Amino acid sequence: MKRLSDIGTIKEILSRHGFNFSKGLGQNFLINPSVCPRMAELSGADEGVGVIEIGPGIGVLTQELCALADKVVAIEIDKRLIPVLSETLDEFDNIKVINDDVMNLDLNKLIEDEFKGMRVVVCANLPYYITSPVIMKLLEDKLPVENITVMVQKEAAQRICAEVGTRDSGAVTVAVNFYSKPEMLFGVSAGSFMPAPKVDSAVMRLNVYKEPLFKLEDSKIFFKVVKAAFSQRRKTVLNSISSSLGLEKSTVNKLLTESGVNPQARAEKLSMDDFYEIARRVSL
Ligand code: SAM
């Protein structure tokens, strides 16, 4: 197996294919040899497991996943990398590369078609320009996956893995906790990539619940309330919810009081149950 974390090897392969990095597509390739084996193992890639990878790049993580899992489906948007991947993954017969934008794919159908009878996980070094949309798509599509093990910017990982109800939490923390239990795994320095990004990264695992945390007739309302509550972080939930959702203050005041939430509290102080109680009562 060619060591794809080796700078010389990467340069040789990429120059032979006339490839240059696209900043717009978040192309920072891993060159730290210890990261991918660790990520692959912590994702649970193993016998009987199928893996979805988003953005394989030249295949450095893909190789590790293929060595452990029954099957890997890697989704890469950049068509220039497809011939590179055919070369670097040549020795594996359990890989399928799809040349598409992950945001355009029906991943439930993909799982049904590609991973019959297998447990499924997601493992990826995500392109940072679409971290949150990709994570929210994976969760909102309610995919039958056990976990989503991803590398993202360190700040994004810290926000997502923060405890709900603490200062470090945000709308994305609450949204992710609705579907999963996030867990910070390990940090990765900026120097572990080529080209090196300006910020450090971290690997986290979202342990996906079989059923979302709360049963709501319309879960969209829950997310609207969360977004509204965090829309003006420094203001009280009373003010941010009423101004963001265009509701009378008196209505919101009553709603919050009935939900057992102090209208003068800030969103970051609210618990998952608080958001649920508000969402249950609000009619939009
Ligand atoms: N997995 C490789 C590694 O760790 O070295 C590359 C990771 S790089 C941070 C992100 C990869 O995602 C790039 O290969 C990029 O072309 C790809 N990508 C960017 N946007 C994408 C999208 N919307 N759908 C699928 N792949 C995408």
PDB file of C-alpha atoms and ligand atoms in Angstrom:
ATOM      1  CA  MET A   1       0.000   0.000   0.000  1.00  0.00           C
ATOM      2  CA  LYS A   2       1.531   3.349  -1.029  1.00  0.00           C
ATOM      3  CA  ARG A   3       1.954   5.635   2.005  1.00  0.00           C
ATOM      4  CA  LEU A   4      -0.321   8.497   1.005  1.00  0.00           C
ATOM      5  CA  SER A   5       0.520  10.573   4.063  1.00  0.00           C
ATOM      6  CA  ASP A   6       4.067  10.958   2.726  1.00  0.00           C
ATOM      7  CA  ILE A   7       4.603  14.425   1.229  1.00  0.00           C
ATOM      8  CA  GLY A   8       6.949  13.130  -1.492  1.00  0.00           C
ATOM      9  CA  THR A   9       4.420  10.483  -2.563  1.00  0.00           C
ATOM     10  CA  ILE A  10       1.554  12.983  -2.612  1.00  0.00           C
ATOM     11  CA  LYS A  11       3.555  15.476  -4.657  1.00  0.00           C
ATOM     12  CA  GLU A  12       4.637  12.809  -7.133  1.00  0.00           C
ATOM     13  CA  ILE A  13       1.089  11.498  -7.650  1.00  0.00           C
ATOM     14  CA  LEU A  14      -0.481  14.925  -7.901  1.00  0.00           C
ATOM     15  CA  SER A  15       2.105  16.328 -10.304  1.00  0.00           C
ATOM     16  CA  ARG A  16       1.806  13.263 -12.533  1.00  0.00           C
ATOM     17  CA  HIS A  17      -1.952  13.927 -12.688  1.00  0.00           C
ATOM     18  CA  GLY A  18      -1.427  17.678 -13.224  1.00  0.00           C
ATOM     19  CA  PHE A  19      -3.436  18.399 -10.070  1.00  0.00           C
ATOM     20  CA  ASN A  20      -3.372  21.614  -8.083  1.00  0.00           C
ATOM     21  CA  PHE A  21      -5.242  22.249  -4.846  1.00  0.00           C
ATOM     22  CA  SER A  22      -8.591  24.038  -4.859  1.00  0.00           C
ATOM     23  CA  LYS A  23      -8.984  26.281  -1.834  1.00  0.00           C
ATOM     24  CA  GLY A  24     -12.672  26.711  -2.613  1.00  0.00           C
ATOM     25  CA  LEU A  25     -13.258  22.967  -2.206  1.00  0.00           C
ATOM     26  CA  GLY A  26     -11.465  22.873   1.157  1.00  0.00           C
ATOM     27  CA  GLN A  27      -8.637  20.699  -0.159  1.00  0.00           C
ATOM     28  CA  ASN A  28      -6.192  20.278   2.719  1.00  0.00           C
ATOM     29  CA  PHE A  29      -4.815  16.753   2.540  1.00  0.00           C
ATOM     30  CA  LEU A  30      -3.586  14.874   5.588  1.00  0.00           C
ATOM     31  CA  ILE A  31       0.154  14.253   5.819  1.00  0.00           C
ATOM     32  CA  ASN A  32       0.313  13.147   9.470  1.00  0.00           C
ATOM     33  CA  PRO A  33       0.545   9.318   9.299  1.00  0.00           C
ATOM     34  CA  SER A  34      -0.953   8.709  12.742  1.00  0.00           C
ATOM     35  CA  VAL A  35      -4.310  10.411  12.124  1.00  0.00           C
ATOM     36  CA  CYS A  36      -6.093   8.205   9.578  1.00  0.00           C
ATOM     37  CA  PRO A  37      -5.519   4.802  11.230  1.00  0.00           C
ATOM     38  CA  ARG A  38      -6.793   6.265  14.505  1.00  0.00           C
ATOM     39  CA  MET A  39      -9.826   7.863  12.897  1.00  0.00           C
ATOM     40  CA  ALA A  40     -10.715   4.711  10.975  1.00  0.00           C
ATOM     41  CA  GLU A  41     -10.514   2.573  14.106  1.00  0.00           C
ATOM     42  CA  LEU A  42     -12.506   5.006  16.263  1.00  0.00           C
ATOM     43  CA  SER A  43     -15.253   5.148  13.624  1.00  0.00           C
ATOM     44  CA  GLY A  44     -15.851   1.445  14.198  1.00  0.00           C
ATOM     45  CA  ALA A  45     -14.869   0.426  10.647  1.00  0.00           C
ATOM     46  CA  ASP A  46     -14.670  -3.355  10.909  1.00  0.00           C
ATOM     47  CA  GLU A  47     -15.978  -6.623   9.536  1.00  0.00           C
ATOM     48  CA  GLY A  48     -19.702  -6.357   8.846  1.00  0.00           C
ATOM     49  CA  VAL A  49     -19.513  -2.569   8.629  1.00  0.00           C
ATOM     50  CA  GLY A  50     -20.066  -0.327   5.600  1.00  0.00           C
ATOM     51  CA  VAL A  51     -18.525   3.150   5.580  1.00  0.00           C
ATOM     52  CA  ILE A  52     -19.555   6.339   3.810  1.00  0.00           C
ATOM     53  CA  GLU A  53     -16.630   8.706   3.332  1.00  0.00           C
ATOM     54  CA  ILE A  54     -17.126  12.290   2.185  1.00  0.00           C
ATOM     55  CA  GLY A  55     -14.253  13.922   0.312  1.00  0.00           C
ATOM     56  CA  PRO A  56     -11.630  11.156  -0.016  1.00  0.00           C
ATOM     57  CA  GLY A  57      -9.089  13.527  -1.650  1.00  0.00           C
ATOM     58  CA  ILE A  58      -6.291  11.224  -2.806  1.00  0.00           C
ATOM     59  CA  GLY A  59      -7.521   8.384  -0.581  1.00  0.00           C
ATOM     60  CA  VAL A  60      -5.327   8.559   2.527  1.00  0.00           C
ATOM     61  CA  LEU A  61      -8.200   7.825   4.944  1.00  0.00           C
ATOM     62  CA  THR A  62     -10.023   5.694   2.373  1.00  0.00           C
ATOM     63  CA  GLN A  63      -7.157   3.176   2.342  1.00  0.00           C
ATOM     64  CA  GLU A  64      -7.403   2.693   6.106  1.00  0.00           C
ATOM     65  CA  LEU A  65     -11.178   2.337   5.950  1.00  0.00           C
ATOM     66  CA  CYS A  66     -10.975  -0.204   3.112  1.00  0.00           C
ATOM     67  CA  ALA A  67      -8.469  -2.251   5.113  1.00  0.00           C
ATOM     68  CA  LEU A  68     -10.889  -2.523   8.062  1.00  0.00           C
ATOM     69  CA  ALA A  69     -14.458  -2.397   6.736  1.00  0.00           C
ATOM     70  CA  ASP A  70     -16.489  -4.691   4.485  1.00  0.00           C
ATOM     71  CA  LYS A  71     -17.226  -1.888   2.027  1.00  0.00           C
ATOM     72  CA  VAL A  72     -16.479   1.813   1.565  1.00  0.00           C
ATOM     73  CA  VAL A  73     -18.412   4.273  -0.580  1.00  0.00           C
ATOM     74  CA  ALA A  74     -16.463   7.513  -1.014  1.00  0.00           C
ATOM     75  CA  ILE A  75     -18.138  10.634  -2.390  1.00  0.00           C
ATOM     76  CA  GLU A  76     -15.779  13.108  -4.064  1.00  0.00           C
ATOM     77  CA  ILE A  77     -16.973  16.281  -5.801  1.00  0.00           C
ATOM     78  CA  ASP A  78     -13.739  17.010  -7.692  1.00  0.00           C
ATOM     79  CA  LYS A  79     -13.644  14.985 -10.903  1.00  0.00           C
ATOM     80  CA  ARG A  80      -9.890  15.586 -11.248  1.00  0.00           C
ATOM     81  CA  LEU A  81      -9.390  13.285  -8.229  1.00  0.00           C
ATOM     82  CA  ILE A  82     -11.272  10.327  -9.712  1.00  0.00           C
ATOM     83  CA  PRO A  83      -8.328   9.005 -11.815  1.00  0.00           C
ATOM     84  CA  VAL A  84      -6.028   9.630  -8.829  1.00  0.00           C
ATOM     85  CA  LEU A  85      -8.276   7.526  -6.592  1.00  0.00           C
ATOM     86  CA  SER A  86      -8.448   4.693  -9.157  1.00  0.00           C
ATOM     87  CA  GLU A  87      -4.683   4.530  -8.914  1.00  0.00           C
ATOM     88  CA  THR A  88      -4.262   4.894  -5.136  1.00  0.00           C
ATOM     89  CA  LEU A  89      -7.100   2.484  -4.263  1.00  0.00           C
ATOM     90  CA  ASP A  90      -6.222   0.010  -6.987  1.00  0.00           C
ATOM     91  CA  GLU A  91      -5.494  -2.847  -4.567  1.00  0.00           C
ATOM     92  CA  PHE A  92      -8.949  -2.744  -2.928  1.00  0.00           C
ATOM     93  CA  ASP A  93     -12.061  -4.399  -4.345  1.00  0.00           C
ATOM     94  CA  ASN A  94     -14.375  -3.144  -1.588  1.00  0.00           C
ATOM     95  CA  ILE A  95     -14.414   0.526  -2.644  1.00  0.00           C
ATOM     96  CA  LYS A  96     -16.860   2.472  -4.761  1.00  0.00           C
ATOM     97  CA  VAL A  97     -16.099   6.104  -5.599  1.00  0.00           C
ATOM     98  CA  ILE A  98     -18.982   8.382  -6.515  1.00  0.00           C
ATOM     99  CA  ASN A  99     -18.162  11.643  -8.278  1.00  0.00           C
ATOM    100  CA  ASP A 100     -20.803  13.999  -6.882  1.00  0.00           C
ATOM    101  CA  ASP A 101     -21.597  16.736  -4.405  1.00  0.00           C
ATOM    102  CA  VAL A 102     -22.602  15.041  -1.125  1.00  0.00           C
ATOM    103  CA  MET A 103     -25.302  17.689  -0.666  1.00  0.00           C
ATOM    104  CA  ASN A 104     -27.063  16.443  -3.837  1.00  0.00           C
ATOM    105  CA  LEU A 105     -27.197  12.775  -2.927  1.00  0.00           C
ATOM    106  CA  ASP A 106     -30.031  10.718  -1.481  1.00  0.00           C
ATOM    107  CA  LEU A 107     -27.929   9.011   1.186  1.00  0.00           C
ATOM    108  CA  ASN A 108     -30.778   6.845   2.479  1.00  0.00           C
ATOM    109  CA  LYS A 109     -31.063   5.307  -0.981  1.00  0.00           C
ATOM    110  CA  LEU A 110     -27.299   4.962  -1.205  1.00  0.00           C
ATOM    111  CA  ILE A 111     -27.252   3.020   2.087  1.00  0.00           C
ATOM    112  CA  GLU A 112     -30.121   0.812   0.940  1.00  0.00           C
ATOM    113  CA  ASP A 113     -28.424   0.065  -2.391  1.00  0.00           C
ATOM    114  CA  GLU A 114     -24.834  -0.343  -1.214  1.00  0.00           C
ATOM    115  CA  PHE A 115     -24.824  -1.635   2.353  1.00  0.00           C
ATOM    116  CA  LYS A 116     -27.489  -4.363   2.593  1.00  0.00           C
ATOM    117  CA  GLY A 117     -27.196  -6.252   5.879  1.00  0.00           C
ATOM    118  CA  MET A 118     -24.277  -4.139   7.106  1.00  0.00           C
ATOM    119  CA  ARG A 119     -24.004  -1.772  10.016  1.00  0.00           C
ATOM    120  CA  VAL A 120     -23.127   1.650   8.639  1.00  0.00           C
ATOM    121  CA  VAL A 121     -20.899   4.504   9.832  1.00  0.00           C
ATOM    122  CA  VAL A 122     -19.736   7.789   8.322  1.00  0.00           C
ATOM    123  CA  CYS A 123     -16.058   8.711   8.510  1.00  0.00           C
ATOM    124  CA  ALA A 124     -14.562  11.804   6.876  1.00  0.00           C
ATOM    125  CA  ASN A 125     -12.128  14.666   6.973  1.00  0.00           C
ATOM    126  CA  LEU A 126     -14.781  17.198   6.023  1.00  0.00           C
ATOM    127  CA  PRO A 127     -14.273  20.157   3.704  1.00  0.00           C
ATOM    128  CA  TYR A 128     -14.523  23.014   6.193  1.00  0.00           C
ATOM    129  CA  TYR A 129     -16.542  25.391   4.014  1.00  0.00           C
ATOM    130  CA  ILE A 130     -19.615  23.173   4.408  1.00  0.00           C
ATOM    131  CA  THR A 131     -19.062  21.499   7.792  1.00  0.00           C
ATOM    132  CA  SER A 132     -22.378  22.438   9.408  1.00  0.00           C
ATOM    133  CA  PRO A 133     -24.596  21.896   6.335  1.00  0.00           C
ATOM    134  CA  VAL A 134     -23.074  18.429   5.793  1.00  0.00           C
ATOM    135  CA  ILE A 135     -23.441  17.427   9.448  1.00  0.00           C
ATOM    136  CA  MET A 136     -27.021  18.695   9.589  1.00  0.00           C
ATOM    137  CA  LYS A 137     -27.874  16.902   6.325  1.00  0.00           C
ATOM    138  CA  LEU A 138     -26.466  13.636   7.695  1.00  0.00           C
ATOM    139  CA  LEU A 139     -28.521  14.013  10.875  1.00  0.00           C
ATOM    140  CA  GLU A 140     -31.728  15.433   9.407  1.00  0.00           C
ATOM    141  CA  ASP A 141     -31.882  12.765   6.704  1.00  0.00           C
ATOM    142  CA  LYS A 142     -32.220  10.319   9.643  1.00  0.00           C
ATOM    143  CA  LEU A 143     -29.768   7.895   8.106  1.00  0.00           C
ATOM    144  CA  PRO A 144     -29.543   4.471   9.708  1.00  0.00           C
ATOM    145  CA  VAL A 145     -25.919   5.064  10.747  1.00  0.00           C
ATOM    146  CA  GLU A 146     -24.329   4.247  14.099  1.00  0.00           C
ATOM    147  CA  ASN A 147     -21.998   7.193  14.192  1.00  0.00           C
ATOM    148  CA  ILE A 148     -20.541  10.090  12.242  1.00  0.00           C
ATOM    149  CA  THR A 149     -16.796  10.359  12.906  1.00  0.00           C
ATOM    150  CA  VAL A 150     -15.493  13.543  11.349  1.00  0.00           C
ATOM    151  CA  MET A 151     -12.570  15.914  11.397  1.00  0.00           C
ATOM    152  CA  VAL A 152     -13.613  19.556  11.454  1.00  0.00           C
ATOM    153  CA  GLN A 153     -12.094  22.881  12.536  1.00  0.00           C
ATOM    154  CA  LYS A 154     -11.228  22.754  16.232  1.00  0.00           C
ATOM    155  CA  GLU A 155     -13.577  25.646  17.065  1.00  0.00           C
ATOM    156  CA  ALA A 156     -16.468  23.938  15.285  1.00  0.00           C
ATOM    157  CA  ALA A 157     -15.783  20.687  17.159  1.00  0.00           C
ATOM    158  CA  GLN A 158     -15.621  22.534  20.483  1.00  0.00           C
ATOM    159  CA  ARG A 159     -18.928  24.255  19.776  1.00  0.00           C
ATOM    160  CA  ILE A 160     -20.661  21.035  18.748  1.00  0.00           C
ATOM    161  CA  CYS A 161     -19.241  19.005  21.655  1.00  0.00           C
ATOM    162  CA  ALA A 162     -19.962  21.679  24.289  1.00  0.00           C
ATOM    163  CA  GLU A 163     -22.475  20.811  27.009  1.00  0.00           C
ATOM    164  CA  VAL A 164     -25.919  22.194  26.188  1.00  0.00           C
ATOM    165  CA  GLY A 165     -26.719  24.899  28.761  1.00  0.00           C
ATOM    166  CA  THR A 166     -23.148  26.240  28.945  1.00  0.00           C
ATOM    167  CA  ARG A 167     -21.534  29.364  27.480  1.00  0.00           C
ATOM    168  CA  ASP A 168     -19.700  27.452  24.764  1.00  0.00           C
ATOM    169  CA  SER A 169     -22.902  25.992  23.342  1.00  0.00           C
ATOM    170  CA  GLY A 170     -24.802  27.370  20.359  1.00  0.00           C
ATOM    171  CA  ALA A 171     -27.720  26.537  18.067  1.00  0.00           C
ATOM    172  CA  VAL A 172     -25.642  23.843  16.349  1.00  0.00           C
ATOM    173  CA  THR A 173     -24.899  22.188  19.737  1.00  0.00           C
ATOM    174  CA  VAL A 174     -28.604  21.868  20.496  1.00  0.00           C
ATOM    175  CA  ALA A 175     -29.421  20.730  16.946  1.00  0.00           C
ATOM    176  CA  VAL A 176     -26.739  18.021  16.968  1.00  0.00           C
ATOM    177  CA  ASN A 177     -27.773  16.862  20.471  1.00  0.00           C
ATOM    178  CA  PHE A 178     -31.327  16.363  19.204  1.00  0.00           C
ATOM    179  CA  TYR A 179     -30.078  13.495  17.022  1.00  0.00           C
ATOM    180  CA  SER A 180     -26.871  12.300  18.651  1.00  0.00           C
ATOM    181  CA  LYS A 181     -24.453  12.326  21.561  1.00  0.00           C
ATOM    182  CA  PRO A 182     -21.336  14.209  20.428  1.00  0.00           C
ATOM    183  CA  GLU A 183     -17.943  13.158  21.713  1.00  0.00           C
ATOM    184  CA  MET A 184     -14.598  14.927  21.216  1.00  0.00           C
ATOM    185  CA  LEU A 185     -11.923  12.392  20.256  1.00  0.00           C
ATOM    186  CA  PHE A 186      -8.574  14.103  19.578  1.00  0.00           C
ATOM    187  CA  GLY A 187      -6.963  17.257  18.267  1.00  0.00           C
ATOM    188  CA  VAL A 188      -5.004  17.546  15.004  1.00  0.00           C
ATOM    189  CA  SER A 189      -2.538  20.404  14.452  1.00  0.00           C
ATOM    190  CA  ALA A 190      -2.644  22.627  11.346  1.00  0.00           C
ATOM    191  CA  GLY A 191       0.790  21.282  10.374  1.00  0.00           C
ATOM    192  CA  SER A 192      -0.743  17.832   9.784  1.00  0.00           C
ATOM    193  CA  PHE A 193      -2.093  18.992   6.415  1.00  0.00           C
ATOM    194  CA  MET A 194      -0.824  19.992   3.010  1.00  0.00           C
ATOM    195  CA  PRO A 195      -1.342  22.843   2.390  1.00  0.00           C
ATOM    196  CA  ALA A 196      -1.510  23.779   6.091  1.00  0.00           C
ATOM    197  CA  PRO A 197      -4.740  25.619   6.991  1.00  0.00           C
ATOM    198  CA  LYS A 198      -4.679  28.623   9.341  1.00  0.00           C
ATOM    199  CA  VAL A 199      -6.450  26.794  12.160  1.00  0.00           C
ATOM    200  CA  ASP A 200      -6.141  23.537  14.076  1.00  0.00           C
ATOM    201  CA  SER A 201      -8.622  20.703  13.665  1.00  0.00           C
ATOM    202  CA  ALA A 202     -10.227  18.052  15.834  1.00  0.00           C
ATOM    203  CA  VAL A 203     -11.859  14.689  15.312  1.00  0.00           C
ATOM    204  CA  MET A 204     -15.244  14.137  16.942  1.00  0.00           C
ATOM    205  CA  ARG A 205     -17.741  11.307  16.904  1.00  0.00           C
ATOM    206  CA  LEU A 206     -21.481  11.876  16.858  1.00  0.00           C
ATOM    207  CA  ASN A 207     -23.030   8.757  18.370  1.00  0.00           C
ATOM    208  CA  VAL A 208     -26.354   8.748  16.552  1.00  0.00           C
ATOM    209  CA  TYR A 209     -29.542   7.903  18.481  1.00  0.00           C
ATOM    210  CA  LYS A 210     -31.847   5.290  16.946  1.00  0.00           C
ATOM    211  CA  GLU A 211     -34.682   7.775  17.494  1.00  0.00           C
ATOM    212  CA  PRO A 212     -34.302  11.546  17.934  1.00  0.00           C
ATOM    213  CA  LEU A 213     -34.301  12.678  21.563  1.00  0.00           C
ATOM    214  CA  PHE A 214     -37.859  14.006  21.469  1.00  0.00           C
ATOM    215  CA  LYS A 215     -40.986  12.968  19.621  1.00  0.00           C
ATOM    216  CA  LEU A 216     -42.493  16.083  18.059  1.00  0.00           C
ATOM    217  CA  GLU A 217     -45.232  16.271  15.445  1.00  0.00           C
ATOM    218  CA  ASP A 218     -43.107  18.777  13.549  1.00  0.00           C
ATOM    219  CA  SER A 219     -39.446  18.791  14.519  1.00  0.00           C
ATOM    220  CA  LYS A 220     -38.845  21.811  12.241  1.00  0.00           C
ATOM    221  CA  ILE A 221     -40.509  23.943  14.926  1.00  0.00           C
ATOM    222  CA  PHE A 222     -37.917  22.777  17.451  1.00  0.00           C
ATOM    223  CA  PHE A 223     -35.098  23.969  15.181  1.00  0.00           C
ATOM    224  CA  LYS A 224     -36.857  27.273  14.423  1.00  0.00           C
ATOM    225  CA  VAL A 225     -37.148  27.947  18.159  1.00  0.00           C
ATOM    226  CA  VAL A 226     -33.493  27.045  18.769  1.00  0.00           C
ATOM    227  CA  LYS A 227     -32.311  29.264  15.891  1.00  0.00           C
ATOM    228  CA  ALA A 228     -34.503  32.139  17.090  1.00  0.00           C
ATOM    229  CA  ALA A 229     -33.335  31.818  20.700  1.00  0.00           C
ATOM    230  CA  PHE A 230     -29.668  31.983  19.670  1.00  0.00           C
ATOM    231  CA  SER A 231     -30.207  34.658  16.986  1.00  0.00           C
ATOM    232  CA  GLN A 232     -29.141  37.402  19.404  1.00  0.00           C
ATOM    233  CA  ARG A 233     -27.004  35.622  21.959  1.00  0.00           C
ATOM    234  CA  ARG A 234     -26.644  38.575  24.292  1.00  0.00           C
ATOM    235  CA  LYS A 235     -30.368  39.227  24.522  1.00  0.00           C
ATOM    236  CA  THR A 236     -32.880  37.417  26.670  1.00  0.00           C
ATOM    237  CA  VAL A 237     -34.749  34.475  25.156  1.00  0.00           C
ATOM    238  CA  LEU A 238     -37.891  36.561  25.449  1.00  0.00           C
ATOM    239  CA  ASN A 239     -36.461  39.268  23.188  1.00  0.00           C
ATOM    240  CA  SER A 240     -34.672  37.072  20.712  1.00  0.00           C
ATOM    241  CA  ILE A 241     -37.570  34.637  20.220  1.00  0.00           C
ATOM    242  CA  SER A 242     -40.189  37.361  19.894  1.00  0.00           C
ATOM    243  CA  SER A 243     -38.171  39.498  17.473  1.00  0.00           C
ATOM    244  CA  SER A 244     -36.837  36.612  15.407  1.00  0.00           C
ATOM    245  CA  LEU A 245     -40.167  34.783  15.093  1.00  0.00           C
ATOM    246  CA  GLY A 246     -42.254  37.982  14.866  1.00  0.00           C
ATOM    247  CA  LEU A 247     -44.387  37.073  17.920  1.00  0.00           C
ATOM    248  CA  GLU A 248     -45.877  39.450  20.508  1.00  0.00           C
ATOM    249  CA  LYS A 249     -43.723  39.710  23.622  1.00  0.00           C
ATOM    250  CA  SER A 250     -46.695  38.954  25.839  1.00  0.00           C
ATOM    251  CA  THR A 251     -47.372  35.740  23.902  1.00  0.00           C
ATOM    252  CA  VAL A 252     -43.738  34.639  24.183  1.00  0.00           C
ATOM    253  CA  ASN A 253     -43.616  35.594  27.848  1.00  0.00           C
ATOM    254  CA  LYS A 254     -46.619  33.363  28.567  1.00  0.00           C
ATOM    255  CA  LEU A 255     -45.207  30.559  26.467  1.00  0.00           C
ATOM    256  CA  LEU A 256     -41.856  30.627  28.251  1.00  0.00           C
ATOM    257  CA  THR A 257     -43.413  30.818  31.699  1.00  0.00           C
ATOM    258  CA  GLU A 258     -45.716  27.880  30.926  1.00  0.00           C
ATOM    259  CA  SER A 259     -42.660  25.970  29.678  1.00  0.00           C
ATOM    260  CA  GLY A 260     -40.891  26.575  32.997  1.00  0.00           C
ATOM    261  CA  VAL A 261     -38.270  28.814  31.344  1.00  0.00           C
ATOM    262  CA  ASN A 262     -37.196  32.157  32.796  1.00  0.00           C
ATOM    263  CA  PRO A 263     -37.992  34.716  30.041  1.00  0.00           C
ATOM    264  CA  GLN A 264     -34.963  36.780  31.132  1.00  0.00           C
ATOM    265  CA  ALA A 265     -32.508  33.877  30.633  1.00  0.00           C
ATOM    266  CA  ARG A 266     -30.044  33.736  27.729  1.00  0.00           C
ATOM    267  CA  ALA A 267     -30.379  30.889  25.195  1.00  0.00           C
ATOM    268  CA  GLU A 268     -27.073  29.363  26.257  1.00  0.00           C
ATOM    269  CA  LYS A 269     -28.551  28.655  29.705  1.00  0.00           C
ATOM    270  CA  LEU A 270     -31.448  26.566  28.380  1.00  0.00           C
ATOM    271  CA  SER A 271     -31.472  22.765  28.483  1.00  0.00           C
ATOM    272  CA  MET A 272     -32.638  20.354  25.772  1.00  0.00           C
ATOM    273  CA  ASP A 273     -35.837  19.847  27.810  1.00  0.00           C
ATOM    274  CA  ASP A 274     -36.408  23.621  27.931  1.00  0.00           C
ATOM    275  CA  PHE A 275     -36.235  23.855  24.128  1.00  0.00           C
ATOM    276  CA  TYR A 276     -38.541  20.867  23.817  1.00  0.00           C
ATOM    277  CA  GLU A 277     -41.110  22.363  26.201  1.00  0.00           C
ATOM    278  CA  ILE A 278     -41.116  25.641  24.230  1.00  0.00           C
ATOM    279  CA  ALA A 279     -41.343  23.874  20.850  1.00  0.00           C
ATOM    280  CA  ARG A 280     -44.250  21.765  22.105  1.00  0.00           C
ATOM    281  CA  ARG A 281     -46.264  24.858  22.955  1.00  0.00           C
ATOM    282  CA  VAL A 282     -45.413  27.281  20.174  1.00  0.00           C
ATOM    283  CA  SER A 283     -47.607  27.489  17.097  1.00  0.00           C
ATOM    284  CA  LEU A 284     -46.018  29.081  14.068  1.00  0.00           C
TER     285      LEU A 284
HETATM  286  N1  SAM B   1      -9.847  12.876   2.909  1.00  0.00           N
HETATM  287  C1  SAM B   1      -8.737  13.643   2.371  1.00  0.00           C
HETATM  288  C2  SAM B   1      -7.665  13.811   3.420  1.00  0.00           C
HETATM  289  O1  SAM B   1      -8.000  13.647   4.608  1.00  0.00           O
HETATM  290  O2  SAM B   1      -6.535  14.096   3.074  1.00  0.00           O
HETATM  291  C3  SAM B   1      -9.189  15.000   1.817  1.00  0.00           C
HETATM  292  C4  SAM B   1      -9.926  15.869   2.788  1.00  0.00           C
HETATM  293  S1  SAM B   1     -10.145  17.525   2.213  1.00  0.00           S
HETATM  294  C5  SAM B   1     -10.234  18.378   3.752  1.00  0.00           C
HETATM  295  C6  SAM B   1     -11.844  17.609   1.715  1.00  0.00           C
HETATM  296  C7  SAM B   1     -12.217  16.812   0.442  1.00  0.00           C
HETATM  297  O3  SAM B   1     -13.620  16.996   0.212  1.00  0.00           O
HETATM  298  C8  SAM B   1     -11.524  17.276  -0.832  1.00  0.00           C
HETATM  299  O4  SAM B   1     -11.062  16.152  -1.534  1.00  0.00           O
HETATM  300  C9  SAM B   1     -12.640  17.982  -1.632  1.00  0.00           C
HETATM  301  O5  SAM B   1     -12.453  17.926  -3.027  1.00  0.00           O
HETATM  302  C10 SAM B   1     -13.868  17.214  -1.172  1.00  0.00           C
HETATM  303  N2  SAM B   1     -15.148  17.956  -1.253  1.00  0.00           N
HETATM  304  C11 SAM B   1     -15.348  19.295  -1.115  1.00  0.00           C
HETATM  305  N3  SAM B   1     -16.647  19.601  -1.209  1.00  0.00           N
HETATM  306  C12 SAM B   1     -17.310  18.432  -1.391  1.00  0.00           C
HETATM  307  C13 SAM B   1     -18.688  18.093  -1.566  1.00  0.00           C
HETATM  308  N4  SAM B   1     -19.638  19.028  -1.539  1.00  0.00           N
HETATM  309  N5  SAM B   1     -19.025  16.791  -1.762  1.00  0.00           N
HETATM  310  C14 SAM B   1     -18.053  15.825  -1.777  1.00  0.00           C
HETATM  311  N6  SAM B   1     -16.726  16.090  -1.624  1.00  0.00           N
HETATM  312  C15 SAM B   1     -16.360  17.363  -1.427  1.00  0.00           C
END
